[in-house]
Short mmCIF file of C-alpha atoms in Angstrom, two decimals:
data_model
loop_
_atom_site.label_atom_id
_atom_site.label_comp_id
_atom_site.label_asym_id
_atom_site.label_seq_id
_atom_site.Cartn_x
_atom_site.Cartn_y
_atom_site.Cartn_z
CA MET A 1 0.00 0.00 0.00
CA GLY A 2 1.15 3.53 -0.67
CA CYS A 3 -0.14 7.06 -0.85
CA CYS A 4 -3.54 7.74 -2.36
CA VAL A 5 -4.98 9.67 -5.26
CA PHE A 6 -7.19 12.43 -3.92
CA SER A 7 -10.15 12.93 -6.27
CA GLU A 8 -13.40 12.11 -4.49
CA GLU A 9 -14.16 9.17 -6.79
CA ARG A 10 -10.71 7.66 -6.31
CA LEU A 11 -11.00 7.92 -2.54
CA LYS A 12 -13.98 5.53 -2.47
CA ILE A 13 -13.36 1.88 -1.69
CA ASP A 14 -15.68 -1.14 -1.59
CA ARG A 15 -16.05 -3.81 1.08
CA ARG A 16 -13.67 -6.21 -0.60
CA GLN A 17 -10.94 -3.57 -0.68
CA LEU A 18 -11.70 -2.61 2.91
CA LYS A 19 -11.29 -6.23 3.99
CA LYS A 20 -7.78 -6.27 2.49
CA ILE A 21 -6.91 -2.94 4.13
CA ILE A 22 -8.00 -4.17 7.55
CA SER A 23 -5.99 -7.36 7.11
CA GLU A 24 -2.86 -5.43 6.13
CA LEU A 25 -3.10 -2.70 8.76
CA SER A 26 -3.73 -5.17 11.56
CA LYS A 27 -0.15 -6.40 11.06
CA TRP A 28 1.34 -2.99 11.91
CA LYS A 29 2.62 -2.75 15.50
CA ALA A 30 4.86 -0.19 17.18
CA PRO A 31 6.84 -0.04 20.46
CA ALA A 32 5.49 3.45 21.14
CA THR A 33 2.35 5.48 20.38
CA ILE A 34 3.38 6.56 16.87
CA LEU A 35 0.68 5.09 14.58
CA LEU A 36 -1.99 7.67 13.71
CA SER A 37 -5.66 6.75 13.23
CA LEU A 38 -8.11 9.45 12.17
CA TYR A 39 -11.84 9.09 11.43
CA ILE A 40 -13.70 12.07 9.94
CA PRO A 41 -17.50 11.66 9.77
CA PRO A 42 -19.61 13.07 6.91
CA GLY A 43 -20.25 16.79 7.18
CA ARG A 44 -17.12 17.51 9.19
CA ASN A 45 -15.15 20.36 7.62
CA ILE A 46 -11.76 19.18 6.32
CA GLY A 47 -10.15 22.57 7.00
CA ASP A 48 -11.17 22.39 10.67
CA VAL A 49 -9.65 18.92 10.98
CA VAL A 50 -6.40 20.07 9.37
CA ASN A 51 -6.19 22.95 11.88
CA LEU A 52 -6.67 20.51 14.76
CA LEU A 53 -3.89 18.31 13.41
CA ARG A 54 -1.59 21.33 13.12
CA GLN A 55 -2.25 22.08 16.77
CA GLU A 56 -1.34 18.49 17.63
CA LEU A 57 1.83 18.81 15.54
CA ALA A 58 2.81 21.99 17.40
CA ILE A 59 2.82 20.25 20.78
CA THR A 60 4.80 17.19 19.66
CA ASP A 61 8.02 19.01 20.51
CA ASN A 62 7.21 18.10 24.12
CA ILE A 63 7.75 14.40 23.37
CA LYS A 64 11.06 13.61 25.09
CA LEU A 65 12.23 10.56 23.15
CA LYS A 66 13.57 11.77 19.78
CA ARG A 67 12.75 8.58 17.90
CA THR A 68 9.12 8.71 19.02
CA ARG A 69 8.87 12.46 18.42
CA ASP A 70 10.21 12.17 14.87
CA ALA A 71 7.85 9.30 14.05
CA VAL A 72 4.75 11.12 15.36
CA GLN A 73 5.69 14.32 13.56
CA ARG A 74 6.19 12.46 10.31
CA ALA A 75 2.79 10.74 10.65
CA LEU A 76 1.01 14.01 11.43
CA SER A 77 2.76 15.97 8.69
CA ALA A 78 1.86 13.37 6.06
CA ALA A 79 -1.78 13.34 7.19
CA ILE A 80 -1.95 17.15 7.08
CA ASP A 81 -0.37 17.28 3.61
CA ARG A 82 -2.78 14.78 2.14
CA LEU A 83 -5.90 16.16 3.79
CA SER A 84 -4.95 19.62 2.53
CA MET A 85 -5.28 18.25 -1.01
CA ILE A 86 -8.96 17.31 -0.50
CA ARG A 87 -11.45 20.08 -1.13
CA LYS A 88 -14.62 18.37 0.05
CA ASN A 89 -15.38 15.70 2.60
CA PRO A 90 -16.91 12.74 0.67
CA GLU A 91 -20.42 11.51 1.32
CA ASN A 92 -19.27 8.76 3.69
CA GLY A 93 -16.49 10.76 5.33
CA LEU A 94 -12.80 9.91 5.46
CA VAL A 95 -10.40 7.61 7.26
CA VAL A 96 -6.65 8.25 7.58
CA PHE A 97 -3.92 5.89 8.77
CA SER A 98 -0.37 7.20 8.95
CA GLY A 99 2.81 5.94 10.54
CA VAL A 100 6.20 4.30 10.28
CA ASN A 101 7.22 0.72 10.95
CA VAL A 102 10.29 1.28 13.12
CA GLU A 103 11.58 -2.23 12.47
CA THR A 104 11.53 -2.10 8.66
CA GLY A 105 11.50 1.65 8.07
CA ASP A 106 8.38 1.31 5.90
CA PHE A 107 6.06 4.31 6.00
CA ILE A 108 2.38 4.44 5.18
CA CYS A 109 -0.12 7.25 4.78
CA LEU A 110 -3.42 5.82 3.62
CA ILE A 111 -6.56 7.89 3.12
CA PHE A 112 -9.92 6.67 1.81
CA SER A 113 -13.70 6.99 2.01
CA PRO A 114 -15.26 3.74 3.35
CA PRO A 115 -18.35 1.94 1.95
CA ASP A 116 -20.50 3.06 4.90
CA PRO A 117 -20.59 6.45 6.68
CA VAL A 118 -17.87 7.02 9.29
CA PRO A 119 -19.80 6.87 12.59
CA VAL A 120 -17.66 9.12 14.81
CA TYR A 121 -14.87 11.69 14.89
CA PHE A 122 -11.84 9.92 16.31
CA TYR A 123 -8.15 10.83 16.49
CA ARG A 124 -5.40 8.91 18.24
CA THR A 125 -1.75 7.94 18.00
CA ASP A 126 -1.16 4.49 19.45
CA LYS A 127 0.94 1.34 19.24
CA GLU A 128 -1.46 -0.04 16.63
CA PHE A 129 -3.97 1.31 14.13
CA HIS A 130 -7.54 1.55 15.43
CA LEU A 131 -9.65 -0.54 13.04
CA GLU A 132 -12.67 -1.23 15.24
CA PHE A 133 -14.89 1.31 13.49
CA LEU A 134 -14.26 -0.36 10.12
CA LYS A 135 -14.74 -4.02 10.95
CA ASP A 136 -18.55 -3.86 10.91
CA MET A 137 -18.37 -2.37 7.40
CA VAL A 138 -16.68 -5.46 5.94
CA GLU A 139 -19.98 -7.30 5.92
CA GLU A 140 -22.77 -6.17 3.62
CA SER A 141 -24.98 -3.63 5.36
CA GLN A 142 -28.17 -5.39 4.23
CA VAL A 143 -29.01 -9.08 4.49
CA TYR A 144 -31.94 -11.32 3.57
CA GLY A 145 -33.31 -14.01 5.86
CA ILE A 146 -34.43 -17.28 4.30
CA ILE A 147 -36.80 -19.93 5.68
CA LEU A 148 -37.45 -23.27 3.95
CA ILE A 149 -40.25 -25.09 5.74
CA GLU A 150 -42.13 -28.39 5.60
CA ARG A 151 -44.38 -29.97 8.24
CA ASP A 152 -41.45 -31.65 9.96
CA GLN A 153 -38.29 -30.10 8.53
CA ALA A 154 -36.90 -26.58 8.09
CA THR A 155 -33.75 -24.72 7.10
CA ILE A 156 -33.02 -21.17 8.20
CA GLY A 157 -30.40 -19.28 6.22
CA MET A 158 -29.10 -15.84 5.36
CA LEU A 159 -27.93 -14.13 2.18
CA ARG A 160 -25.25 -11.54 2.91
CA GLY A 161 -23.42 -10.07 -0.07
CA SER A 162 -21.69 -12.94 -1.85
CA ARG A 163 -22.29 -15.41 1.00
CA LEU A 164 -25.20 -17.80 1.41
CA ILE A 165 -25.12 -19.15 4.94
CA VAL A 166 -27.00 -22.03 6.58
CA LEU A 167 -27.87 -20.80 10.08
CA ASP A 168 -30.04 -23.63 11.37
CA GLU A 169 -31.50 -26.98 10.33
CA ILE A 170 -34.50 -28.22 12.31
CA GLU A 171 -36.24 -31.58 12.13
CA ASP A 172 -39.04 -33.21 14.16
CA TYR A 173 -40.87 -36.50 13.87
CA ILE A 174 -44.46 -35.93 12.76
CA PRO A 175 -46.48 -39.16 12.25
CA GLY A 176 -48.22 -39.77 8.96
CA LYS A 177 -51.97 -40.16 8.51
CA HIS A 178 -53.83 -42.61 10.74
CA HIS A 179 -55.97 -45.14 8.85
CA LYS A 180 -58.41 -45.95 11.65
CA GLY A 181 -61.85 -44.36 11.61
CA GLY A 182 -64.17 -42.78 14.13
CA GLN A 183 -63.13 -40.90 17.24
CA SER A 184 -59.70 -42.50 17.21
CA GLN A 185 -59.04 -40.96 13.79
CA ARG A 186 -60.18 -37.47 14.89
CA ARG A 187 -58.17 -37.66 18.11
CA PHE A 188 -55.07 -38.73 16.22
CA ASP A 189 -55.56 -35.94 13.65
CA ARG A 190 -55.75 -33.36 16.45
CA ILE A 191 -52.51 -34.71 17.93
CA ILE A 192 -50.78 -34.44 14.55
CA GLU A 193 -52.10 -30.89 14.06
CA GLN A 194 -50.76 -29.93 17.48
CA LEU A 195 -47.36 -31.45 16.70
CA VAL A 196 -47.19 -29.53 13.41
CA GLU A 197 -48.21 -26.30 15.13
CA ASN A 198 -45.54 -26.83 17.80
CA PHE A 199 -42.98 -27.39 15.05
CA TYR A 200 -43.99 -24.14 13.32
CA LYS A 201 -43.64 -22.31 16.63
CA LYS A 202 -40.17 -23.78 17.11
CA VAL A 203 -39.09 -22.65 13.63
CA ALA A 204 -40.50 -19.17 14.28
CA GLU A 205 -38.63 -18.93 17.58
CA ARG A 206 -35.36 -19.96 15.94
CA ALA A 207 -35.94 -17.43 13.18
CA LYS A 208 -36.45 -14.75 15.80
CA GLU A 209 -33.16 -15.69 17.47
CA HIS A 210 -31.30 -15.34 14.18
CA PHE A 211 -33.02 -12.32 12.64
CA ILE A 212 -34.38 -9.96 15.28
CA GLN A 213 -31.02 -8.38 16.07
CA LEU A 214 -30.43 -7.75 12.35
CA LEU A 215 -33.88 -6.15 12.18
CA ASN A 216 -33.14 -3.92 15.17
CA GLU A 217 -29.87 -2.82 13.53
CA GLY A 218 -31.70 -1.93 10.32
CA LYS A 219 -29.83 -4.59 8.31
CA LEU A 220 -32.65 -7.02 7.53
CA ALA A 221 -33.87 -6.14 4.03
CA GLY A 222 -36.46 -8.90 3.85
CA ILE A 223 -37.31 -12.56 4.51
CA LEU A 224 -37.89 -15.18 1.81
CA ILE A 225 -40.05 -18.21 2.57
CA GLY A 226 -40.18 -21.36 0.48
CA GLY A 227 -40.77 -25.10 0.56
CA PRO A 228 -42.10 -28.03 -1.48
CA GLY A 229 -45.71 -28.10 -0.28
CA TYR A 230 -48.47 -26.18 1.53
CA ALA A 231 -46.58 -25.89 4.82
CA LYS A 232 -45.04 -22.60 3.76
CA TYR A 233 -48.51 -21.07 3.31
CA ASP A 234 -49.75 -22.47 6.64
CA PHE A 235 -46.65 -21.08 8.34
CA PHE A 236 -46.96 -17.62 6.77
CA GLU A 237 -50.74 -17.23 6.92
CA GLY A 238 -50.81 -18.58 10.49
CA LYS A 239 -48.55 -15.67 11.48
CA TYR A 240 -46.24 -17.82 13.57
CA LEU A 241 -43.35 -15.40 13.04
CA ASP A 242 -42.80 -12.49 15.38
CA TYR A 243 -44.98 -9.66 14.01
CA ARG A 244 -41.88 -7.55 13.30
CA LEU A 245 -40.39 -10.32 11.17
CA GLN A 246 -43.77 -11.15 9.61
CA SER A 247 -43.85 -7.64 8.18
CA LYS A 248 -40.49 -8.24 6.42
CA VAL A 249 -41.64 -11.34 4.49
CA LEU A 250 -41.39 -10.86 0.73
CA THR A 251 -44.18 -12.35 -1.35
CA PRO A 252 -44.86 -14.46 -3.26
CA LEU A 253 -43.75 -17.56 -1.39
CA TYR A 254 -41.65 -19.93 -3.50
CA ASP A 255 -41.87 -23.62 -4.36
CA THR A 256 -38.59 -25.44 -3.77
CA SER A 257 -37.51 -29.06 -3.96
CA TYR A 258 -34.74 -29.23 -1.37
CA GLN A 259 -33.73 -28.38 2.18
CA GLY A 260 -30.25 -27.36 3.34
CA GLU A 261 -27.83 -25.28 1.29
CA ALA A 262 -29.15 -26.66 -2.01
CA GLY A 263 -32.64 -25.49 -1.10
CA LEU A 264 -31.42 -22.05 -0.05
CA ARG A 265 -29.61 -21.68 -3.36
CA GLU A 266 -32.70 -22.81 -5.29
CA LEU A 267 -34.90 -20.30 -3.46
CA VAL A 268 -32.47 -17.42 -3.98
CA MET A 269 -32.33 -18.07 -7.71
CA LYS A 270 -36.12 -18.29 -7.98
CA ALA A 271 -36.40 -14.98 -6.11
CA HIS A 272 -33.67 -13.27 -8.15
CA GLU A 273 -36.00 -10.51 -9.36
CA ARG A 274 -36.48 -9.41 -5.74
CA LEU A 275 -32.72 -9.58 -5.09
CA LYS A 276 -31.30 -7.72 -8.09
CA ASN A 277 -28.71 -5.81 -6.08
CA GLN A 278 -27.28 -8.83 -4.26
CA ARG A 279 -23.77 -9.76 -5.43
CA TYR A 280 -24.40 -13.47 -4.84
CA VAL A 281 -27.27 -13.57 -7.31
CA GLY A 282 -25.45 -11.60 -10.00
CA ALA A 283 -22.28 -13.67 -9.71
CA LEU A 284 -24.15 -16.97 -9.74
CA LYS A 285 -26.12 -15.99 -12.86
CA ALA A 286 -22.90 -14.88 -14.59
CA ILE A 287 -21.20 -18.20 -13.84
CA GLU A 288 -24.25 -20.14 -15.07
CA GLU A 289 -24.28 -18.14 -18.31
CA PHE A 290 -20.54 -18.72 -18.78
CA LYS A 291 -21.04 -22.47 -18.28
CA LEU A 292 -23.92 -22.50 -20.76
CA HIS A 293 -21.83 -20.87 -23.49
CA LEU A 294 -18.97 -23.21 -22.63
CA VAL A 295 -21.16 -26.29 -23.07
CA LYS A 296 -22.78 -24.96 -26.26
CA ASP A 297 -19.31 -24.11 -27.62
CA ASP A 298 -20.83 -21.07 -29.33
CA GLY A 299 -17.67 -18.99 -29.07
CA LEU A 300 -19.05 -16.56 -26.46
CA ALA A 301 -17.29 -18.03 -23.42
CA ILE A 302 -13.72 -16.80 -23.14
CA TYR A 303 -10.89 -17.71 -20.75
CA GLY A 304 -7.12 -17.52 -20.52
CA ASP A 305 -5.54 -14.38 -19.04
CA GLU A 306 -4.32 -12.81 -22.26
CA ASP A 307 -7.45 -13.55 -24.29
CA VAL A 308 -9.78 -12.19 -21.60
CA LYS A 309 -7.71 -9.05 -21.01
CA ASN A 310 -7.34 -8.34 -24.73
CA ALA A 311 -11.08 -8.75 -25.26
CA LEU A 312 -11.77 -6.45 -22.31
CA ARG A 313 -9.47 -3.72 -23.62
CA GLN A 314 -11.06 -3.91 -27.05
CA GLY A 315 -14.51 -3.39 -25.54
CA LEU A 316 -15.63 -6.89 -26.61
CA LEU A 317 -16.58 -8.26 -23.18
CA LYS A 318 -20.15 -8.15 -21.94
CA THR A 319 -19.24 -9.76 -18.61
CA ILE A 320 -16.02 -10.46 -16.76
CA ILE A 321 -15.77 -12.90 -13.83
CA VAL A 322 -12.73 -12.43 -11.59
CA HIS A 323 -11.80 -14.16 -8.35
CA GLU A 324 -10.99 -11.86 -5.45
CA ASP A 325 -7.66 -13.65 -4.82
CA ARG A 326 -6.11 -12.40 -8.06
CA GLU A 327 -3.49 -9.70 -7.53
CA ASP A 328 -4.80 -7.65 -10.47
CA VAL A 329 -8.45 -7.70 -9.32
CA ASP A 330 -8.58 -3.94 -8.62
CA GLN A 331 -7.10 -3.11 -12.03
CA LEU A 332 -9.59 -5.39 -13.79
CA ILE A 333 -12.51 -3.80 -11.92
CA GLU A 334 -11.42 -0.33 -13.03
CA GLU A 335 -10.90 -1.40 -16.64
CA ALA A 336 -14.33 -3.07 -16.67
CA LYS A 337 -15.89 0.24 -15.59
CA ASN A 338 -14.07 2.07 -18.36
CA TYR A 339 -15.34 -0.29 -21.06
CA GLY A 340 -18.91 -0.72 -19.79
CA THR A 341 -18.33 -4.36 -18.89
CA GLN A 342 -20.27 -6.00 -16.07
CA CYS A 343 -17.75 -7.17 -13.47
CA HIS A 344 -18.49 -9.93 -10.97
CA VAL A 345 -15.93 -10.46 -8.21
CA ILE A 346 -16.37 -13.96 -6.83
CA THR A 347 -15.11 -15.89 -3.81
CA ASP A 348 -14.76 -19.56 -2.95
CA GLU A 349 -18.02 -19.25 -1.01
CA ILE A 350 -19.99 -18.83 -4.23
CA PRO A 351 -20.90 -22.20 -5.79
CA GLU A 352 -18.26 -23.03 -8.42
CA GLY A 353 -16.20 -20.00 -7.42
CA GLU A 354 -13.34 -22.35 -6.55
CA TRP A 355 -13.83 -24.07 -9.93
CA ILE A 356 -13.36 -20.75 -11.73
CA LYS A 357 -10.23 -20.09 -9.66
CA LYS A 358 -8.59 -23.47 -10.23
CA THR A 359 -9.69 -24.18 -13.80
CA PHE A 360 -9.42 -20.70 -15.32
CA ASN A 361 -6.91 -19.02 -13.00
CA GLY A 362 -9.75 -17.00 -11.51
CA LEU A 363 -10.56 -15.14 -14.72
CA ALA A 364 -13.25 -15.74 -17.34
CA GLY A 365 -15.58 -13.71 -19.51
CA ILE A 366 -18.60 -13.63 -21.80
CA LEU A 367 -18.26 -11.87 -25.14
CA ARG A 368 -20.82 -9.46 -26.56
CA TYR A 369 -20.65 -11.37 -29.84
CA ARG A 370 -18.54 -14.10 -31.39
CA ILE A 371 -15.11 -13.05 -32.62
CA GLN A 372 -11.96 -14.57 -34.08
CA LEU A 373 -9.08 -14.30 -31.60
#
């Protein structure tokens, strides 16, 4: 990492980039309080912050140990210089990390605007960078709850960004239909109905445990309900869910064939129109389309580093699929923007993401039309 470019657009980073920054900065340690962390919330005047930093710089002469004094002054001076080059505080505010690694002599002054608004004004020099305000931003700010339900089996899951997570799998024994007649039959039917109702209540309680905190934090965008039979309608129309969660259910309810992760994936794909902005859905559809063209051998699927990059730079790519582990992922994202190419950054957590990484070196694409390479 090095110094930043200071136009407002260039200052913005996404969650994937933030995750890498947190990982890198967490390695920086110092024997004294020389690593500067600065959080500037939206609306805070940059000029006022620069003046405060200049005041801090003026009193650093009081630091007795020369090595510490020099390191703090260098960190503050670099932060002041770079902030002075920014005319306007971006929509989400700014974060600055500045300091020297006394063991290696490496110096860093990193400034960026995070994917979510900076929550607080914070300034400190310490033995490590303060990353606690950023860690919650690594995860997608909005998630979808998922419930697959039958009369005696249920899966509770969550879609967060590019991750589809199984949170709970619940199963009870519910007897089948009784073949005796008369009062015995009616009594047995009532027992079965009570067992089913108790199972629905158990599923609803588990869903509350998993989702209510997300709802209270404003992160729960909606709840999808699916299943193979009528149980999903009985569960929804019976209003077994907590009323706050019931209000977040997205309709229609969806028919699915499976439980577990396979069922969650099936439901998400059937509900894709309601989840257009979710990275998981977009990436999965892109991979499926790539596979389809690959099987049809129609010349629209493209792979191999040089072929994909050349097609991208000629404006021939409709879609590019790139694994987040590639070193050139940021460059490819920027180039895709420049050429109007849809870019899907995938992880191993996406089905067949690892296949793309191992088989195609983490890079594949779909052409706008067939060409001769």
